[in-house]
């Protein structure tokens, strides 16, 4: 009988012991009450209605003393700190006020919440003395980004933010000089913020409204309220926006180049400016001399064969100036149309190879160049019927029609390498042209035309040493 009474007493004691909330877990984020119209200024059509009601149901607010929530009212730093302290305490203890209470707080002033967050290592002294000032959105981002321990929230928008921000297409009003810019970006990565316009602007220096703050606060608590960014961002390694002119290292204009190096400077000046005319000055030059200078300039231009220029015409002025105009055989007035289409197609190939994983950041330059070599050989056939005026002499025909001869092969290949940031040029003899590239610190020769001359891709012509290249085709 005594054992039975003791057991009953023990059972009663166990039944009266309160169930303690788990410590340091997001499982403590539960809605403990139901919103039933407590805020007179909030209707189902109000901005942030879902977030404000959630803030109430999580037990984080009872609104203002006049029975409103104050959707458009601004907030002080202290008010944001109070909310952050309650959320941190809820995560750690299961009770919103436990943290501040341990610092002597009674829920009426912000200092105990700040001291609690400081004691927890969530904040430092950077907000001391600022609790009564109007909070900027950057300050709010700083507080919220540090409210919960690292790792609690998942970076559901990590790639979108990295690519969108790096491309400067999104969040353009936030730079490395913006206060707490890393915290701001973190809110986007977590899905706490998506910005305030179509480009995701954050307006870091502006005050925040209570409605907007409620949205961010409740997204910390509820994964269902977080935002998945649907930004139109380019691939991280996208070449979109690259121009043919940008692929040429800028040169210095020399009016009367005397050496090949000086002619190269003037030609690069022209190409990097996006121009196709070059005026040089040689007083008293003869017709034979003028023709020689034309050939010298054309030879240099052809070394930049990705630019699609392979012919030159010249007007000789009375004062000895030579106005050279570069074009492509068979292109006529449509040359710029062909050049534009070539660039767009090359960028599409570049981006597709990165998106498919055929190109990766871990690859060496040699490995990347081999991928492009394979692509060229797989996607082109030699145009045995090409005449002098055929578009097969420029990269356009390879990209857009799948046919080319050696200068078309080489121009297309060099264009792809340069989109990858690989330094290259072309080398020719009397009847052929091929690529010379710098791969992983080594100069190599690459002949895509001959690599594509059989039924199978011949990699013997990929990354040849100069000696091997000389044996294949002397120059």
Short mmCIF file of C-alpha atoms in Angstrom, two decimals:
data_model
loop_
_atom_site.label_atom_id
_atom_site.label_comp_id
_atom_site.label_asym_id
_atom_site.label_seq_id
_atom_site.Cartn_x
_atom_site.Cartn_y
_atom_site.Cartn_z
CA UNK A 1 0.00 0.00 0.00
CA UNK A 2 2.82 2.42 0.91
CA UNK A 3 4.56 1.67 -2.40
CA UNK A 4 1.33 2.37 -4.30
CA UNK A 5 0.79 5.71 -2.48
CA UNK A 6 4.39 6.70 -3.18
CA UNK A 7 3.95 5.87 -6.85
CA UNK A 8 0.78 7.95 -7.03
CA UNK A 9 2.53 10.90 -5.34
CA UNK A 10 5.45 10.61 -7.83
CA UNK A 11 3.01 10.54 -10.75
CA UNK A 12 1.30 13.68 -9.49
CA UNK A 13 4.63 15.44 -9.12
CA UNK A 14 5.66 14.49 -12.66
CA UNK A 15 2.34 15.74 -14.02
CA UNK A 16 2.89 19.18 -12.48
CA UNK A 17 6.45 19.66 -13.82
CA UNK A 18 6.25 22.14 -16.75
CA UNK A 19 7.51 21.04 -20.13
CA UNK A 20 10.56 23.18 -20.89
CA UNK A 21 11.19 24.44 -24.40
CA UNK A 22 14.20 23.05 -26.18
CA UNK A 23 17.24 25.30 -26.19
CA UNK A 24 18.86 26.79 -29.30
CA UNK A 25 16.43 25.54 -31.89
CA UNK A 26 14.15 26.98 -34.53
CA UNK A 27 11.52 24.55 -33.28
CA UNK A 28 10.78 27.19 -30.66
CA UNK A 29 9.35 29.38 -33.42
CA UNK A 30 5.68 28.46 -33.11
CA UNK A 31 2.56 30.58 -33.37
CA UNK A 32 1.02 30.60 -29.92
CA UNK A 33 -2.07 32.73 -30.65
CA UNK A 34 -4.38 33.62 -33.52
CA UNK A 35 -4.81 37.12 -34.90
CA UNK A 36 -8.42 38.27 -34.61
CA UNK A 37 -8.44 41.92 -35.70
CA UNK A 38 -6.41 43.33 -32.81
CA UNK A 39 -4.98 46.19 -34.94
CA UNK A 40 -7.53 48.74 -36.12
CA UNK A 41 -5.32 49.97 -38.99
CA UNK A 42 -4.77 46.50 -40.45
CA UNK A 43 -7.07 44.83 -42.96
CA UNK A 44 -6.60 41.87 -45.25
CA UNK A 45 -5.81 44.34 -48.05
CA UNK A 46 -3.10 46.13 -46.08
CA UNK A 47 0.54 45.90 -47.20
CA UNK A 48 2.42 43.29 -45.15
CA UNK A 49 -0.85 41.96 -43.69
CA UNK A 50 0.44 38.39 -43.60
CA UNK A 51 3.67 39.45 -41.92
CA UNK A 52 2.09 41.71 -39.31
CA UNK A 53 -0.40 39.04 -38.29
CA UNK A 54 2.45 36.52 -38.06
CA UNK A 55 4.41 38.91 -35.84
CA UNK A 56 1.42 39.01 -33.51
CA UNK A 57 0.85 35.26 -33.59
CA UNK A 58 4.48 34.50 -32.76
CA UNK A 59 4.00 36.61 -29.63
CA UNK A 60 6.44 39.32 -30.66
CA UNK A 61 4.10 42.33 -30.65
CA UNK A 62 0.82 43.59 -29.23
CA UNK A 63 0.89 46.73 -31.36
CA UNK A 64 0.75 50.31 -30.16
CA UNK A 65 -1.12 51.69 -27.21
CA UNK A 66 -3.82 53.21 -29.41
CA UNK A 67 -4.83 49.80 -30.80
CA UNK A 68 -3.02 50.21 -34.12
CA UNK A 69 0.08 48.57 -35.47
CA UNK A 70 1.39 51.67 -37.23
CA UNK A 71 2.25 50.18 -40.61
CA UNK A 72 3.83 53.34 -42.03
CA UNK A 73 5.46 54.62 -38.86
CA UNK A 74 9.23 54.65 -38.76
CA UNK A 75 11.18 52.72 -36.15
CA UNK A 76 14.03 53.56 -33.85
CA UNK A 77 17.19 51.51 -33.50
CA UNK A 78 15.99 50.54 -30.05
CA UNK A 79 12.70 49.16 -31.33
CA UNK A 80 14.51 46.95 -33.84
CA UNK A 81 16.86 45.78 -31.11
CA UNK A 82 13.88 44.84 -28.91
CA UNK A 83 12.40 42.66 -31.65
CA UNK A 84 15.80 41.09 -32.34
CA UNK A 85 16.33 40.39 -28.65
CA UNK A 86 12.95 38.70 -28.39
CA UNK A 87 13.62 36.49 -31.42
CA UNK A 88 17.07 35.53 -30.16
CA UNK A 89 15.65 34.74 -26.74
CA UNK A 90 12.84 32.68 -28.26
CA UNK A 91 15.36 30.66 -30.26
CA UNK A 92 17.63 30.10 -27.26
CA UNK A 93 15.11 29.63 -24.43
CA UNK A 94 11.64 29.28 -25.90
CA UNK A 95 10.55 32.54 -24.21
CA UNK A 96 10.62 35.97 -25.85
CA UNK A 97 11.45 37.95 -22.70
CA UNK A 98 13.80 35.60 -20.89
CA UNK A 99 16.95 37.12 -22.38
CA UNK A 100 16.16 40.74 -21.55
CA UNK A 101 14.80 39.73 -18.13
CA UNK A 102 18.16 38.25 -17.26
CA UNK A 103 19.61 41.72 -17.90
CA UNK A 104 17.09 43.38 -15.60
CA UNK A 105 14.64 44.32 -18.31
CA UNK A 106 10.89 44.61 -17.90
CA UNK A 107 9.93 44.88 -21.57
CA UNK A 108 9.65 48.68 -21.59
CA UNK A 109 13.12 49.90 -22.66
CA UNK A 110 15.62 48.75 -25.25
CA UNK A 111 18.84 48.72 -23.19
CA UNK A 112 18.34 45.27 -21.60
CA UNK A 113 17.68 43.74 -25.05
CA UNK A 114 20.85 45.34 -26.41
CA UNK A 115 22.86 44.14 -23.41
CA UNK A 116 21.42 40.65 -23.88
CA UNK A 117 22.41 40.56 -27.58
CA UNK A 118 25.83 41.89 -26.67
CA UNK A 119 26.24 39.25 -23.98
CA UNK A 120 25.29 36.61 -26.54
CA UNK A 121 27.89 37.94 -28.97
CA UNK A 122 25.27 38.87 -31.54
CA UNK A 123 26.08 42.58 -31.43
CA UNK A 124 28.99 44.72 -30.28
CA UNK A 125 29.06 48.30 -29.08
CA UNK A 126 28.36 49.80 -32.50
CA UNK A 127 24.78 50.76 -31.58
CA UNK A 128 25.53 52.16 -28.12
CA UNK A 129 24.00 55.63 -27.82
CA UNK A 130 21.87 55.18 -30.93
CA UNK A 131 18.81 53.43 -29.51
CA UNK A 132 16.54 56.50 -29.66
CA UNK A 133 17.56 57.49 -33.20
CA UNK A 134 15.54 56.59 -36.29
CA UNK A 135 16.84 53.34 -37.71
CA UNK A 136 18.19 53.24 -41.24
CA UNK A 137 17.53 50.18 -43.34
CA UNK A 138 21.26 49.40 -43.25
CA UNK A 139 21.18 49.38 -39.43
CA UNK A 140 18.13 47.14 -39.50
CA UNK A 141 19.96 44.74 -41.83
CA UNK A 142 22.91 44.65 -39.45
CA UNK A 143 20.74 43.82 -36.45
CA UNK A 144 18.66 41.19 -38.24
CA UNK A 145 21.64 39.53 -39.92
CA UNK A 146 23.08 38.91 -36.47
CA UNK A 147 19.89 38.01 -34.61
CA UNK A 148 20.21 34.24 -35.04
CA UNK A 149 23.36 32.11 -34.83
CA UNK A 150 25.23 31.35 -38.02
CA UNK A 151 23.84 28.36 -39.90
CA UNK A 152 20.25 28.63 -38.67
CA UNK A 153 19.02 30.10 -41.95
CA UNK A 154 19.72 28.66 -45.38
CA UNK A 155 21.05 30.83 -48.20
CA UNK A 156 18.27 29.95 -50.62
CA UNK A 157 19.21 32.78 -53.01
CA UNK A 158 22.98 32.50 -52.79
CA UNK A 159 23.66 32.05 -56.52
CA UNK A 160 21.13 34.67 -57.60
CA UNK A 161 22.58 37.29 -55.26
CA UNK A 162 26.19 36.47 -56.12
CA UNK A 163 25.55 36.67 -59.85
CA UNK A 164 23.06 39.53 -59.79
CA UNK A 165 25.19 41.69 -57.51
CA UNK A 166 28.48 40.90 -59.27
CA UNK A 167 26.97 41.78 -62.64
CA UNK A 168 25.73 45.09 -61.17
CA UNK A 169 22.27 44.39 -62.49
CA UNK A 170 20.73 44.12 -59.02
CA UNK A 171 21.12 45.83 -55.62
CA UNK A 172 23.05 48.59 -57.39
CA UNK A 173 22.55 51.05 -54.54
CA UNK A 174 24.70 48.89 -52.24
CA UNK A 175 28.49 48.96 -52.63
CA UNK A 176 31.44 47.88 -50.53
CA UNK A 177 31.37 51.38 -49.03
CA UNK A 178 27.77 51.02 -47.81
CA UNK A 179 27.55 50.53 -44.02
CA UNK A 180 26.88 46.87 -43.20
CA UNK A 181 26.77 45.94 -46.91
CA UNK A 182 27.62 42.29 -46.21
CA UNK A 183 24.69 42.08 -43.78
CA UNK A 184 22.40 43.61 -46.39
CA UNK A 185 23.44 41.02 -48.98
CA UNK A 186 22.95 38.28 -46.41
CA UNK A 187 19.28 39.22 -46.05
CA UNK A 188 18.84 38.75 -49.79
CA UNK A 189 20.66 35.41 -49.69
CA UNK A 190 18.37 34.17 -46.90
CA UNK A 191 15.19 35.38 -48.62
CA UNK A 192 14.54 38.00 -45.94
CA UNK A 193 14.59 40.86 -48.44
CA UNK A 194 14.07 41.21 -52.17
CA UNK A 195 14.54 44.97 -52.32
CA UNK A 196 12.05 47.68 -53.14
CA UNK A 197 12.01 47.81 -56.94
CA UNK A 198 12.65 45.72 -60.05
CA UNK A 199 16.42 45.95 -59.60
CA UNK A 200 16.28 44.94 -55.94
CA UNK A 201 17.32 48.33 -54.54
CA UNK A 202 17.68 48.27 -50.76
CA UNK A 203 17.80 52.03 -50.00
CA UNK A 204 20.25 51.53 -47.13
CA UNK A 205 20.18 55.14 -45.91
CA UNK A 206 16.39 55.38 -45.75
CA UNK A 207 14.34 54.80 -42.57
CA UNK A 208 12.31 51.63 -42.32
CA UNK A 209 8.58 51.42 -41.69
CA UNK A 210 7.04 49.11 -39.10
CA UNK A 211 5.30 47.19 -41.89
CA UNK A 212 8.54 46.55 -43.79
CA UNK A 213 10.29 45.61 -40.55
CA UNK A 214 7.51 43.15 -39.72
CA UNK A 215 8.08 41.48 -43.08
CA UNK A 216 11.80 41.00 -42.47
CA UNK A 217 11.35 39.92 -38.85
CA UNK A 218 8.77 37.24 -39.59
CA UNK A 219 10.83 35.85 -42.47
CA UNK A 220 13.53 35.12 -39.91
CA UNK A 221 11.02 32.91 -38.11
CA UNK A 222 8.95 31.28 -40.84
CA UNK A 223 10.54 29.59 -43.90
CA UNK A 224 7.17 29.76 -45.65
CA UNK A 225 7.37 33.55 -45.65
CA UNK A 226 10.86 33.75 -47.15
CA UNK A 227 11.32 34.98 -50.69
CA UNK A 228 12.82 33.08 -53.58
CA UNK A 229 14.39 35.61 -55.92
CA UNK A 230 13.44 35.23 -59.55
CA UNK A 231 16.02 37.58 -60.98
CA UNK A 232 17.08 37.46 -64.60
CA UNK A 233 20.78 37.16 -63.91
CA UNK A 234 23.50 36.06 -66.29
CA UNK A 235 25.52 32.94 -65.73
CA UNK A 236 28.36 33.59 -63.27
CA UNK A 237 30.89 33.08 -66.05
CA UNK A 238 28.72 34.60 -68.77
CA UNK A 239 30.40 36.53 -71.56
CA UNK A 240 27.23 38.55 -72.19
CA UNK A 241 28.16 42.18 -72.74
CA UNK A 242 31.60 41.46 -74.17
CA UNK A 243 32.35 43.28 -77.41
CA UNK A 244 34.80 42.53 -80.18
CA UNK A 245 36.58 45.79 -79.43
CA UNK A 246 37.06 44.81 -75.78
CA UNK A 247 38.96 41.67 -76.83
CA UNK A 248 41.82 43.77 -78.20
CA UNK A 249 44.38 45.25 -75.84
CA UNK A 250 44.25 49.02 -76.44
CA UNK A 251 47.14 50.43 -78.45
CA UNK A 252 48.64 53.87 -78.83
CA UNK A 253 48.00 55.73 -82.06
CA UNK A 254 51.19 56.30 -84.02
CA UNK A 255 50.62 58.48 -87.07
CA UNK A 256 53.59 57.22 -89.06
CA UNK A 257 54.47 53.71 -87.87
CA UNK A 258 57.85 52.52 -89.15
CA UNK A 259 58.11 49.09 -87.59
CA UNK A 260 55.78 46.12 -87.25
CA UNK A 261 55.48 46.85 -83.52
CA UNK A 262 54.47 50.43 -84.19
CA UNK A 263 51.97 49.33 -86.83
CA UNK A 264 50.54 46.89 -84.29
CA UNK A 265 50.08 49.77 -81.83
CA UNK A 266 48.10 51.80 -84.36
CA UNK A 267 46.02 48.82 -85.48
CA UNK A 268 45.17 47.93 -81.89
CA UNK A 269 44.22 51.55 -81.29
CA UNK A 270 41.76 51.27 -84.19
CA UNK A 271 40.35 47.85 -83.27
CA UNK A 272 39.97 48.55 -79.54
CA UNK A 273 38.09 51.75 -80.46
CA UNK A 274 35.58 49.68 -82.43
CA UNK A 275 36.63 51.39 -85.66
CA UNK A 276 37.54 49.90 -89.05
CA UNK A 277 39.37 52.86 -90.58
CA UNK A 278 42.95 53.90 -89.89
CA UNK A 279 44.56 57.13 -91.10
CA UNK A 280 48.35 57.17 -91.31
CA UNK A 281 50.64 59.96 -92.46
CA UNK A 282 53.56 59.48 -94.85
CA UNK A 283 54.40 62.73 -96.71
CA UNK A 284 55.66 62.24 -100.25
CA UNK A 285 54.88 58.52 -100.19
CA UNK A 286 54.79 56.80 -103.56
CA UNK A 287 52.05 54.54 -104.84
CA UNK A 288 54.33 51.57 -104.33
CA UNK A 289 55.08 52.73 -100.78
CA UNK A 290 51.40 53.24 -100.08
CA UNK A 291 50.61 49.72 -101.27
CA UNK A 292 53.38 48.36 -99.06
CA UNK A 293 51.96 50.15 -96.01
CA UNK A 294 48.52 48.77 -96.83
CA UNK A 295 49.89 45.23 -96.88
CA UNK A 296 51.78 45.78 -93.64
CA UNK A 297 48.63 47.04 -91.93
CA UNK A 298 46.50 44.22 -93.35
CA UNK A 299 48.98 41.61 -92.15
CA UNK A 300 48.71 42.98 -88.62
CA UNK A 301 44.91 43.17 -88.82
CA UNK A 302 44.76 39.53 -89.90
CA UNK A 303 46.63 38.53 -86.76
CA UNK A 304 43.44 39.63 -84.98
CA UNK A 305 41.34 37.40 -87.22
CA UNK A 306 38.52 37.15 -84.66
CA UNK A 307 37.68 40.72 -85.74
CA UNK A 308 36.63 39.44 -89.20
CA UNK A 309 38.66 41.84 -91.33
CA UNK A 310 40.59 40.36 -94.26
CA UNK A 311 40.61 43.06 -96.96
CA UNK A 312 41.76 46.69 -97.09
CA UNK A 313 41.15 49.63 -99.40
CA UNK A 314 43.00 52.91 -99.26
CA UNK A 315 42.45 56.54 -100.19
CA UNK A 316 45.63 58.60 -100.64
CA UNK A 317 45.31 62.27 -99.68
CA UNK A 318 47.38 65.03 -101.37
CA UNK A 319 49.28 65.63 -98.12
CA UNK A 320 50.42 62.01 -97.92
CA UNK A 321 47.82 60.73 -95.48
CA UNK A 322 46.59 57.21 -96.11
CA UNK A 323 43.02 56.48 -95.10
CA UNK A 324 42.73 52.68 -94.88
CA UNK A 325 39.36 50.99 -94.62
CA UNK A 326 39.21 47.36 -93.52
CA UNK A 327 36.44 44.95 -94.46
CA UNK A 328 35.84 41.31 -95.35
CA UNK A 329 35.53 39.74 -98.76
CA UNK A 330 31.92 39.08 -99.68
CA UNK A 331 30.51 40.97 -96.69
CA UNK A 332 29.77 44.24 -98.44
CA UNK A 333 27.60 46.63 -96.45
CA UNK A 334 26.50 43.84 -94.10
CA UNK A 335 29.86 43.43 -92.36
CA UNK A 336 28.75 44.91 -89.05
CA UNK A 337 25.65 42.72 -89.15
CA UNK A 338 27.88 39.67 -89.60
CA UNK A 339 30.26 40.79 -86.85
CA UNK A 340 27.37 41.30 -84.42
CA UNK A 341 25.90 37.88 -85.23
CA UNK A 342 29.35 36.31 -84.82
CA UNK A 343 29.80 37.80 -81.38
CA UNK A 344 26.34 36.78 -80.22
CA UNK A 345 26.87 33.21 -81.43
CA UNK A 346 30.30 32.94 -79.81
CA UNK A 347 28.94 34.20 -76.49
CA UNK A 348 26.11 31.67 -76.71
CA UNK A 349 28.63 28.85 -77.25
CA UNK A 350 30.80 30.08 -74.39
CA UNK A 351 27.88 30.34 -71.97
CA UNK A 352 26.37 26.99 -73.00
CA UNK A 353 29.65 25.17 -72.37
CA UNK A 354 29.89 26.72 -68.91
CA UNK A 355 26.24 26.05 -68.10
CA UNK A 356 26.52 22.42 -69.18
CA UNK A 357 29.56 21.87 -66.99
CA UNK A 358 31.86 21.08 -69.90
CA UNK A 359 33.88 24.06 -68.72
CA UNK A 360 34.60 24.52 -65.01
CA UNK A 361 36.65 26.87 -62.87
CA UNK A 362 38.96 24.02 -61.84
CA UNK A 363 40.18 23.49 -65.41
CA UNK A 364 43.56 24.65 -66.66
CA UNK A 365 43.79 26.91 -69.69
CA UNK A 366 44.95 23.92 -71.72
CA UNK A 367 41.91 21.90 -70.70
CA UNK A 368 39.57 24.77 -71.57
CA UNK A 369 41.26 25.31 -74.94
CA UNK A 370 40.84 21.60 -75.71
CA UNK A 371 37.08 21.84 -75.00
CA UNK A 372 36.80 24.66 -77.52
CA UNK A 373 38.98 22.76 -80.02
CA UNK A 374 36.57 19.84 -79.77
CA UNK A 375 33.56 22.11 -80.17
CA UNK A 376 34.99 23.72 -83.32
CA UNK A 377 35.76 20.36 -84.90
CA UNK A 378 32.37 18.94 -83.96
CA UNK A 379 30.41 21.88 -85.31
CA UNK A 380 32.11 22.75 -88.59
CA UNK A 381 33.00 21.18 -91.92
CA UNK A 382 35.59 22.47 -94.34
CA UNK A 383 34.12 24.49 -97.19
CA UNK A 384 35.92 23.09 -100.22
CA UNK A 385 33.88 25.27 -102.55
CA UNK A 386 34.81 28.58 -100.96
CA UNK A 387 36.11 31.30 -103.27
CA UNK A 388 37.92 34.51 -102.40
CA UNK A 389 34.64 36.32 -101.68
CA UNK A 390 33.16 33.56 -99.53
CA UNK A 391 32.03 34.29 -95.98
CA UNK A 392 33.78 31.05 -95.02
CA UNK A 393 36.91 33.18 -94.60
CA UNK A 394 35.45 34.77 -91.46
CA UNK A 395 34.15 33.31 -88.21
CA UNK A 396 30.54 34.20 -89.04
CA UNK A 397 30.10 31.29 -91.42
CA UNK A 398 31.43 28.76 -88.92
CA UNK A 399 29.13 29.90 -86.11
CA UNK A 400 26.04 30.54 -88.21
CA UNK A 401 26.34 28.06 -91.08
CA UNK A 402 28.78 25.42 -89.83
CA UNK A 403 31.20 25.88 -92.75
CA UNK A 404 34.60 27.57 -92.97
CA UNK A 405 38.09 27.54 -94.38
CA UNK A 406 41.26 27.99 -92.34
CA UNK A 407 40.91 31.71 -91.58
CA UNK A 408 37.25 31.16 -90.58
CA UNK A 409 38.25 28.23 -88.36
CA UNK A 410 41.05 30.23 -86.77
CA UNK A 411 39.01 33.40 -86.32
CA UNK A 412 36.21 31.50 -84.59
CA UNK A 413 38.61 29.57 -82.36
CA UNK A 414 40.56 32.66 -81.37
CA UNK A 415 37.32 34.44 -80.55
CA UNK A 416 36.29 31.67 -78.16
CA UNK A 417 39.71 31.61 -76.53
CA UNK A 418 39.67 35.36 -76.03
CA UNK A 419 36.21 35.17 -74.46
CA UNK A 420 37.86 32.83 -71.98
CA UNK A 421 40.61 35.39 -71.33
CA UNK A 422 43.25 33.28 -73.08
CA UNK A 423 45.86 35.29 -74.96
CA UNK A 424 46.19 34.24 -78.59
CA UNK A 425 46.97 35.44 -82.08
CA UNK A 426 47.27 33.86 -85.51
CA UNK A 427 50.21 32.78 -87.60
CA UNK A 428 50.20 32.12 -91.33
CA UNK A 429 52.31 30.96 -94.20
CA UNK A 430 51.58 31.39 -97.89
CA UNK A 431 48.51 29.17 -97.91
CA UNK A 432 47.38 28.52 -94.36
CA UNK A 433 46.64 30.15 -91.00
CA UNK A 434 46.38 28.76 -87.46
CA UNK A 435 46.36 29.79 -83.80
CA UNK A 436 49.26 30.62 -81.50
CA UNK A 437 48.14 30.75 -77.85
CA UNK A 438 49.58 31.15 -74.39
CA UNK A 439 48.28 28.22 -72.34
CA UNK A 440 49.34 27.89 -68.70
CA UNK A 441 52.48 29.90 -69.36
CA UNK A 442 53.54 27.99 -72.48
CA UNK A 443 53.35 29.13 -76.09
CA UNK A 444 51.64 26.51 -78.22
CA UNK A 445 50.34 26.23 -81.78
CA UNK A 446 46.81 24.97 -82.46
CA UNK A 447 45.43 24.12 -85.89
CA UNK A 448 41.69 23.51 -85.71
CA UNK A 449 41.41 23.24 -89.50
CA UNK A 450 43.78 20.29 -89.77
CA UNK A 451 42.40 18.85 -86.56
CA UNK A 452 39.05 18.62 -88.35
CA UNK A 453 40.44 17.18 -91.60
CA UNK A 454 39.52 13.53 -91.03
CA UNK A 455 36.57 11.46 -89.94
CA UNK A 456 37.72 11.77 -86.30
CA UNK A 457 39.09 14.78 -84.46
CA UNK A 458 42.89 14.77 -84.68
CA UNK A 459 44.32 16.08 -81.41
CA UNK A 460 47.87 15.90 -82.77
CA UNK A 461 47.29 19.45 -83.99
CA UNK A 462 46.22 20.67 -80.55
CA UNK A 463 48.82 22.38 -78.33
CA UNK A 464 51.79 21.68 -80.61
CA UNK A 465 55.19 22.99 -79.65
CA UNK A 466 56.61 25.53 -82.11
CA UNK A 467 58.98 22.80 -83.33
CA UNK A 468 56.11 20.39 -83.95
CA UNK A 469 54.15 23.11 -85.71
CA UNK A 470 57.10 23.91 -87.94
CA UNK A 471 57.29 20.29 -89.01
CA UNK A 472 53.57 20.35 -89.88
CA UNK A 473 53.54 23.71 -91.67
CA UNK A 474 56.63 25.89 -91.90
CA UNK A 475 56.19 29.66 -91.92
#
